[in-house]
Each structure stands twice: as structure tokens, then as C-alpha cells.
Coordinates of C-alpha atoms in Angstrom, one line a residue:
M806 CA -10.3 -1.1 -4.7
F807 CA -11.3 1.8 -6.9
F808 CA -12.9 1.7 -10.3
A809 CA -13.8 4.5 -12.7
K810 CA -17.4 4.9 -13.8
T811 CA -18.0 2.6 -16.7
A812 CA -20.7 2.7 -19.4
I813 CA -22.4 -0.7 -19.1
S814 CA -25.9 -2.1 -19.4
A815 CA -28.7 -1.2 -17.0
A816 CA -28.5 -4.8 -15.6
L817 CA -25.0 -4.2 -14.4
M818 CA -25.8 -0.8 -13.0
A819 CA -28.2 -2.3 -10.4
A820 CA -26.8 -2.1 -6.9
V821 CA -23.8 0.0 -7.9
N822 CA -24.2 3.5 -6.5
G823 CA -25.1 4.7 -3.1
H824 CA -22.2 3.5 -1.0
M825 CA -22.6 4.3 2.7
I826 CA -21.9 7.6 4.4
M827 CA -22.1 8.1 8.2
K828 CA -25.0 10.5 8.9
T829 CA -24.8 10.5 12.7
P830 CA -22.4 11.2 14.3
T831 CA -22.2 14.2 12.0
P832 CA -19.1 13.9 9.8
F833 CA -16.5 16.5 9.0
D834 CA -17.3 18.5 5.9
P835 CA -20.5 16.7 5.1
E836 CA -21.1 18.6 1.9
H837 CA -18.0 17.3 0.3
L838 CA -17.8 13.8 1.8
N839 CA -17.9 11.2 -0.9
N840 CA -19.1 7.6 -0.4
S841 CA -16.0 5.7 -1.5
P842 CA -14.0 3.3 0.7
L843 CA -10.5 4.2 2.0
D844 CA -7.8 4.1 -0.7
A845 CA -6.6 0.5 -1.2
K846 CA -3.0 1.6 -0.5
G847 CA -4.0 3.5 2.6
K848 CA -3.1 6.9 1.3
D849 CA -6.1 8.6 2.9
F850 CA -6.1 6.7 6.2
P851 CA -7.5 7.8 8.6
C852 CA -10.9 9.4 7.7
K853 CA -10.1 9.9 4.0
F854 CA -8.2 13.0 4.8
A855 CA -5.5 12.7 2.1
S856 CA -7.8 13.2 -0.8
G857 CA -7.2 16.9 -1.1
V858 CA -10.9 17.6 -0.7
Y859 CA -12.1 16.0 2.5
S860 CA -10.4 17.3 5.6
A861 CA -11.1 17.9 9.4
T862 CA -13.0 21.1 8.8
G863 CA -16.7 22.0 8.9
G864 CA -19.5 19.9 10.3
T865 CA -21.3 20.2 13.6
V866 CA -19.4 19.2 16.7
N867 CA -20.7 16.0 18.2
Q868 CA -21.1 17.0 21.8
Y869 CA -21.7 13.9 24.0
E870 CA -21.9 13.5 27.7
L871 CA -19.9 10.7 29.2
G872 CA -22.1 7.6 29.7
S873 CA -24.8 8.8 27.2
S874 CA -26.3 6.7 24.4
Q875 CA -26.0 8.1 20.9
P876 CA -27.3 7.1 17.4
L877 CA -25.3 5.7 14.6
T878 CA -27.1 6.1 11.2
F879 CA -26.2 6.2 7.5
I880 CA -27.1 7.5 4.1
G881 CA -26.9 5.3 1.0
S882 CA -28.0 1.9 -0.2
A883 CA -25.0 -0.2 -1.2
V884 CA -24.7 -2.1 2.1
H885 CA -22.7 -5.0 0.4
G886 CA -24.6 -7.7 2.4
G887 CA -23.8 -6.0 5.7
G888 CA -20.5 -6.8 7.5
S889 CA -19.2 -5.5 10.7
C890 CA -18.6 -2.0 12.1
Q891 CA -16.8 -0.3 14.9
V892 CA -17.3 3.1 16.6
V893 CA -13.9 4.5 17.5
M894 CA -12.4 7.7 18.9
T895 CA -9.2 9.5 19.4
Y896 CA -8.4 12.7 21.4
D897 CA -6.5 14.0 18.4
N898 CA -8.2 16.6 16.1
P899 CA -7.2 16.5 13.4
P900 CA -6.2 12.8 13.6
T901 CA -3.2 11.4 11.7
A902 CA -2.1 7.9 10.7
D903 CA -0.2 7.8 14.1
S904 CA -3.2 8.7 16.2
K905 CA -4.3 6.3 19.0
W906 CA -7.8 5.1 18.0
K907 CA -9.8 3.1 20.6
V908 CA -13.0 1.1 20.1
I909 CA -16.0 2.2 22.1
H910 CA -18.6 0.0 20.4
S911 CA -18.5 -3.0 18.0
I912 CA -21.3 -4.2 15.8
E913 CA -20.6 -7.7 14.7
G914 CA -22.6 -8.6 11.6
G915 CA -25.6 -6.9 10.2
C916 CA -23.9 -3.5 9.7
P917 CA -24.8 -1.2 8.1
A918 CA -27.9 -3.3 7.4
K919 CA -29.2 -6.5 8.9
G920 CA -30.3 -9.6 7.0
Q921 CA -29.2 -8.4 3.6
A922 CA -27.9 -10.8 1.0
G923 CA -26.9 -8.0 -1.2
N924 CA -27.8 -4.3 -1.4
L925 CA -30.8 -2.2 -0.6
P926 CA -32.8 -0.8 -3.6
E927 CA -30.5 1.7 -5.2
N928 CA -30.8 5.2 -3.7
S929 CA -27.7 7.3 -3.0
N930 CA -29.7 9.4 -0.5
G931 CA -31.6 6.5 1.0
D932 CA -32.0 6.1 4.8
G933 CA -33.2 2.5 4.8
A934 CA -30.0 1.1 6.3
G935 CA -29.9 0.0 9.9
K936 CA -30.1 2.4 12.9
Y937 CA -27.9 1.6 15.8
T938 CA -27.0 2.9 19.2
F939 CA -23.7 3.1 20.9
K940 CA -22.8 4.1 24.5
V941 CA -20.1 6.6 25.3
P942 CA -17.8 5.3 28.0
S943 CA -18.5 6.9 31.4
D944 CA -15.0 6.8 32.9
I945 CA -12.7 8.3 30.2
P946 CA -11.4 11.9 30.1
T947 CA -13.6 14.7 28.8
G948 CA -12.2 16.9 26.1
K949 CA -12.1 17.4 22.4
G950 CA -11.2 14.8 19.8
T951 CA -12.5 12.8 16.8
I952 CA -15.1 10.1 16.6
G953 CA -15.1 7.6 13.7
W954 CA -17.0 4.8 12.1
T955 CA -15.3 1.9 10.4
W956 CA -16.9 -0.8 8.3
F957 CA -15.7 -4.1 6.7
N958 CA -18.2 -5.1 4.0
R959 CA -19.3 -8.8 3.8
I960 CA -19.4 -9.1 0.0
G961 CA -17.8 -7.3 -2.8
N962 CA -14.3 -6.0 -3.1
R963 CA -12.2 -6.3 0.1
E964 CA -12.5 -2.8 1.4
M965 CA -12.4 -0.7 4.6
Y966 CA -14.7 2.3 5.0
M967 CA -14.1 5.1 7.5
N968 CA -15.8 8.4 8.2
C969 CA -15.0 10.7 11.0
G970 CA -16.5 13.8 12.8
P971 CA -15.5 16.4 15.4
L972 CA -16.1 15.3 19.0
E973 CA -16.4 16.9 22.4
L974 CA -16.9 14.9 25.5
T975 CA -18.5 16.5 28.6
G976 CA -19.5 15.5 32.1
Q977 CA -17.5 14.3 35.0
S978 CA -14.0 13.6 33.6
G979 CA -12.6 10.1 34.1
D980 CA -9.1 8.6 34.1
Q981 CA -6.8 8.3 31.0
S982 CA -6.0 4.7 31.9
N983 CA -9.6 3.7 31.2
F984 CA -9.2 5.0 27.7
D985 CA -5.8 3.4 27.2
K986 CA -7.1 -0.1 28.0
L987 CA -9.9 0.0 25.5
P988 CA -9.1 -2.2 22.4
D989 CA -7.3 -0.7 19.5
M990 CA -9.2 0.0 16.3
V991 CA -9.0 -2.9 13.8
V992 CA -7.4 -1.9 10.4
L993 CA -7.7 -4.4 7.5
N994 CA -7.9 -4.4 3.7
I995 CA -5.7 -1.4 3.1
G996 CA -2.0 -1.0 2.6
S997 CA 0.0 -3.9 4.0
H998 CA -2.7 -4.9 6.4
P999 CA -4.3 -8.4 6.0
T1000 CA -7.6 -8.8 4.2
T1001 CA -10.9 -10.0 5.5
T1002 CA -12.6 -13.3 4.4
E1003 CA -15.4 -12.6 2.0
G1004 CA -19.0 -13.8 2.5
V1005 CA -19.1 -14.1 6.3
D1006 CA -19.8 -11.8 9.2
Y1007 CA -16.9 -10.6 11.3
K1008 CA -16.5 -11.0 15.0
F1009 CA -13.6 -9.2 16.6
T1010 CA -11.0 -10.9 18.8
D1011 CA -11.4 -8.0 21.2
P1012 CA -14.6 -6.1 20.5
G1013 CA -14.5 -4.0 23.6
P1014 CA -16.9 -3.7 26.5
S1015 CA -19.9 -2.6 24.3
V1016 CA -21.0 -5.1 21.6
E1017 CA -24.0 -5.7 19.4
D1018 CA -24.0 -9.3 18.0
N1019 CA -26.0 -9.8 14.8
T1020 CA -24.1 -12.9 13.6
G1021 CA -25.6 -16.3 12.9
E1022 CA -27.0 -16.0 9.4
F1023 CA -24.0 -16.0 7.2
G1024 CA -21.3 -17.7 9.2
V1025 CA -18.4 -15.9 10.9
A1026 CA -14.7 -15.3 10.9
T1027 CA -12.9 -13.7 13.8
C1028 CA -10.7 -10.7 13.0
S1029 CA -8.0 -8.6 14.6
N1030 CA -5.2 -6.5 13.2
D1031 CA -3.4 -9.8 12.5
G1032 CA -6.1 -10.9 10.1
C1033 CA -9.2 -13.2 10.1
K1034 CA -9.6 -16.8 11.3
P1035 CA -12.6 -19.0 10.5
G1036 CA -15.2 -19.4 13.2
D1037 CA -15.9 -17.6 16.5
Q1038 CA -12.6 -17.2 18.2
S1039 CA -13.4 -14.0 20.0
G1040 CA -12.5 -13.5 23.6
S1041 CA -14.5 -11.9 26.4
G1042 CA -13.1 -8.4 25.5
S1043 CA -11.2 -5.9 27.5
G1044 CA -11.5 -2.3 28.4
S1045 CA -12.9 -0.2 31.2
G1046 CA -16.3 -1.8 31.1
S1047 CA -18.0 1.6 30.9
G1048 CA -20.2 0.5 28.0
S1049 CA -21.1 -3.0 29.4
G1050 CA -23.7 -5.2 27.8
S1051 CA -24.8 -5.6 24.2
S1052 CA -27.3 -3.4 22.4
S1053 CA -30.9 -4.4 22.8
S1054 CA -31.3 -4.4 19.0
G1055 CA -28.7 -7.1 18.5
S1056 CA -29.2 -10.8 18.9
A1057 CA -27.2 -13.0 21.1
T1058 CA -26.8 -15.7 18.5
T1059 CA -23.2 -16.7 17.5
S1060 CA -22.4 -19.3 14.9
A1061 CA -19.0 -20.6 13.9
A1062 CA -20.1 -21.5 10.4
A1063 CA -23.8 -21.0 9.9
T1064 CA -25.5 -22.3 6.8
P1065 CA -27.3 -19.5 4.9
T1066 CA -31.1 -19.5 5.3
S1067 CA -33.8 -18.7 2.8
S1068 CA -34.2 -15.2 4.3
Q1069 CA -31.0 -14.3 2.5
A1070 CA -32.8 -14.4 -0.8
A1071 CA -35.1 -11.6 0.3
G1072 CA -34.8 -8.1 -1.1
N1073 CA -32.2 -6.9 -3.7
N1074 CA -29.5 -9.6 -4.1
G1075 CA -27.1 -7.2 -5.5
G1076 CA -24.9 -9.8 -7.3
V1077 CA -22.8 -7.2 -9.2
F1078 CA -20.8 -4.5 -7.5
L1079 CA -19.0 -1.5 -9.0
T1080 CA -17.2 0.9 -6.8
T1081 CA -17.2 4.5 -7.8
G1082 CA -14.6 6.7 -6.3
T1083 CA -11.1 8.0 -7.2
P1084 CA -10.6 6.8 -10.8
S1085 CA -7.8 4.4 -11.5
S1086 CA -5.7 4.3 -14.7
S1087 CA -8.1 1.7 -16.3
A1088 CA -11.8 1.1 -16.0
A1089 CA -12.8 -2.3 -14.8
V1090 CA -15.9 -4.2 -13.8
T1091 CA -16.1 -6.8 -11.1
S1092 CA -19.0 -9.2 -10.3
T1093 CA -19.5 -10.9 -7.0
P1094 CA -22.1 -13.6 -6.4
V1095 CA -24.0 -13.3 -3.1
A1096 CA -23.7 -16.9 -1.8
S1097 CA -22.0 -17.1 1.6
T1098 CA -18.5 -18.2 1.2
P1099 CA -16.8 -20.5 3.6
A1100 CA -15.0 -19.0 6.5
T1101 CA -11.5 -19.9 5.5
A1102 CA -8.4 -17.8 6.2
S1103 CA -6.9 -18.6 2.8
S1104 CA -8.3 -19.5 -0.7
S1105 CA -5.0 -20.8 -2.0
A1106 CA -6.2 -24.4 -1.9
V1107 CA -8.4 -25.4 -4.8
P1108 CA -11.0 -27.9 -3.8
T1109 CA -11.8 -31.1 -5.7
T1110 CA -15.2 -31.3 -7.5
T1111 CA -17.9 -33.4 -5.7
P1112 CA -20.4 -34.6 -8.3
S1113 CA -24.1 -34.6 -7.4
S1114 CA -26.1 -37.8 -7.3
G1115 CA -27.0 -37.6 -11.0
S1116 CA -23.4 -37.3 -12.2
G1117 CA -21.6 -40.3 -10.8
S1118 CA -20.6 -41.5 -7.4
G1119 CA -19.6 -39.0 -4.7
S1120 CA -19.5 -38.5 -0.9
G1121 CA -22.2 -36.7 1.0
S1122 CA -26.0 -36.7 0.5
N1123 CA -26.2 -34.5 -2.5
T1124 CA -29.5 -34.8 -4.3
G1125 CA -30.9 -33.4 -7.5
S1126 CA -30.9 -34.1 -11.2
G1127 CA -27.4 -34.2 -12.6
S1128 CA -24.7 -31.6 -12.3
A1129 CA -27.1 -28.9 -13.1
G1130 CA -29.6 -29.7 -10.4
A1131 CA -29.8 -28.5 -6.8
A1132 CA -27.8 -30.3 -4.1
S1133 CA -28.6 -30.7 -0.5
G1134 CA -27.2 -32.1 2.7
A1135 CA -23.6 -32.8 3.3
C1136 CA -20.8 -31.9 0.9
S1137 CA -17.0 -32.5 1.1
S1138 CA -15.6 -30.0 -1.4
E1139 CA -15.5 -26.8 0.7
G1140 CA -16.1 -23.7 -1.5
M1141 CA -17.5 -25.6 -4.5
W1142 CA -20.1 -23.7 -6.5
N1143 CA -23.2 -25.3 -8.0
C1144 CA -25.0 -23.3 -10.7
I1145 CA -28.6 -24.5 -11.2
G1146 CA -29.9 -24.0 -14.7
G1147 CA -27.9 -20.8 -15.1
T1148 CA -30.5 -18.9 -13.0
S1149 CA -29.6 -19.8 -9.4
Y1150 CA -26.6 -21.0 -7.4
Q1151 CA -25.5 -22.5 -4.1
Q1152 CA -22.2 -23.3 -2.4
C1153 CA -20.6 -25.9 -0.3
A1154 CA -19.9 -24.1 3.0
S1155 CA -19.0 -25.6 6.3
G1156 CA -19.7 -29.1 5.0
E1157 CA -23.3 -28.4 3.9
W1158 CA -24.8 -27.2 0.7
S1159 CA -26.4 -23.8 1.1
V1160 CA -29.9 -23.0 0.0
A1161 CA -30.3 -22.1 -3.7
M1162 CA -30.0 -18.4 -4.3
P1163 CA -31.3 -16.5 -7.4
M1164 CA -28.8 -14.8 -9.7
A1165 CA -28.9 -11.1 -9.8
A1166 CA -31.2 -9.6 -12.5
G1167 CA -29.6 -9.7 -15.9
T1168 CA -26.9 -12.2 -15.0
K1169 CA -26.4 -16.0 -15.5
C1170 CA -24.0 -18.6 -14.3
T1171 CA -22.5 -21.6 -16.0
P1172 CA -24.6 -24.7 -15.1
G1173 CA -23.1 -27.5 -13.0
Q1174 CA -20.6 -27.8 -10.2
S1175 CA -17.2 -26.1 -10.5
T1176 CA -14.6 -24.2 -8.6
D1177 CA -15.5 -21.3 -10.9
L1178 CA -18.9 -19.6 -11.0
G1179 CA -18.9 -18.1 -14.5
M1180 CA -20.8 -14.8 -14.4
I1181 CA -22.6 -13.9 -17.6
A1182 CA -24.1 -10.4 -17.8
A1183 CA -26.1 -8.9 -20.7
G1184 CA -25.0 -11.7 -23.0
R1185 CA -21.2 -11.4 -22.3
K1186 CA -18.9 -13.0 -19.8
V1187 CA -17.7 -10.6 -17.1
R1188 CA -15.7 -12.7 -14.7
A1189 CA -15.4 -16.2 -13.4
F1190 CA -15.8 -16.1 -9.6
R1191 CA -13.4 -18.7 -8.2
A1192 CA -14.0 -20.6 -5.0

């Protein structure tokens, strides 16, 4: 979703700019490439080509030998709590909406940064995001084409990012059938495609033969082109097997619904997100708390409030002083928010209360348990975040 630049307080400007751009592989037309996500209606899919500015021109050709390992790096700081990425390719150059994109590497969780509850310190030219490695399949055809990076952000507006660059594969040419049986690129959050579940890392139903698994800290949902389902429902993957094994930098931990840990509170929480890109007809501000949301496929059901031990009887082992105190242990109202004194918050996720997380600088929430987490910024109400 796109929003125009809005004149607001410095507190709200924290963690706004510096959305991510692919640095390597080298993108097309890097001097003009902006850092916005794909258009919400899918008008510039793939590769943001329909903007009238960015096109399949310029940039250094990424010449890769089959079977080689290559770097994936980024510029920017608004990592939106990480998420999941895919490295994809097509033999079309320039590619179109009808091109056949195949996945050669998946990064499940922790992309484009690992262990981030929110954003990195604001720097549109920053290089503090994660650095990853992907392996080029060894048994697909050589030739020219396009390589791309896609990203589904964990927190913030439901968006899809995609940058692309020119590609030339060299070496001993393989068989077209090995390329054809690689998994299709996952497309979500644009046009008529389903949306991702906010607040969790994303595994892929078919991540392909080369996978880096960084999940386990924020809970997971498993996604395909049909949408996302709660928990780890991924298969063993398909494909030629040319990029077998997971990256050495990724962990082997998988969690169907992990409870957030205290490490999430480290660094810049980035509780408020503004997307700057193609202006829409009206300026708007959206605020997003950083607590991990439950991995549910739909938020249509509104949960019932579960009071804490100081506010009457209730199920679970909630503790704390009244409705404004911290809760712990089991909880039964999935998705319920608990604002603690207006300065920190937690959420009922996967049957357990999460650890308390501090509000972003310059923001407050409405104390007590509720299906809404009222966000207050610079003395005025911005938006109620509904469970």
C-alpha cells in the first residue's frame, strides 16, 4: 500500500525511510531504482517495470557460472521485522507478467535481516541488513535471462517487494526439464492474490531444493500462491536438487507457533511504519505494533476478552496487577492485546502470553486488555490496532 510523504512529528518519522533495495545481484537501472514495494494492484509486476521510470535497462550483467555460490545483499534500513525472501529467475529479458519465474533459493524468516523486532536504525543507504548466499542450480540451461529477489515483510502493511537484474548463466549447459520442475515463484499481497499473515515468519509450501531456515523466534505460517496457513505445513520441496542443502548461515530450527523471546526487544522496535512511494490521492499514516501476531489465516473472528488475575475470574495462569499489569503463562483469547501502563504491550499468541515489549519511542497504548491496541503518537490518536 502506498502513502504520500506526510508532515508529522519526529517521533513518527522514526523507522520510516530506507526501504530495502537489492544491492547484489546488481539490479537493472540502479540509479533510478526506488525502494518502494510493488504496486498494491500489481500494476508494476514483475520487477516494478510499469512505473514509467524503472525498466529492464542499464546495470551490470550478473554473470554466474552454473553451480556457483553468489551473494545476496541489500541497501536500506526499513527491514519491517524481517520476513521471508526468494531468489527467482526467468530466461525472459525483459520479463513480463506472463514470464515463467522459478525459485532457486528460499530464505524462510530473518530476511532481509535476522532477529529484528522492527527496523534497523534509519539509514536509506545503510548496509546493516543481512548478507546471504544462494547457489545457482548446476543442471539447468545456460543463457541470458533475469534474476530477481522477492520479499514478504513480517510486520507493517501487507506488501510484496521485488527487484530484478540482468542475468547470464555460463558453464556446462543442463536440461530444460530441470528448470521446469523447480517451484514457481510465490506471489502474494498484490492484485487479486491472497495476503500474508502479519507478525510471523513465512515458510513456503515448496521452497525448492536450496533453503535457509531462520524461523523459530516469531512463529510461522506456511505460504503458497493459494495463501498462508498457520504453522509449519511445508513439504520436502521439489526441483532438480541442484542446490541441495540449507545455507550454513541459517538455523535448522522450525516452530509452528513460537512464543516471542526477549531478544525481540533489542534494537530499534520500529513500531510505526510509513511507506513512501507512488503518491496516492490522499495522505495517510498507519501504525503497527511490533508484537508477534498469532499465525491465523483469517482475522475475521473477534476474540473474547480474558481478564488478568487482578480483574476478575478467568482461564489460564495470567498474573499481574489488574488489567493494566503484565500477564504470563497460558491464555485463551487468541490475539488479545495487553497494554501495560501505556508504555509496553504483549499479546496472546498460540495459547501463551508473549513477553512484554516496549512501545516505539513517542508512542503509547491504551492500558488494559482489549481486542484493540490504541496507538497514541505525539499526543494524538493515530489508529487502533485490532487483533
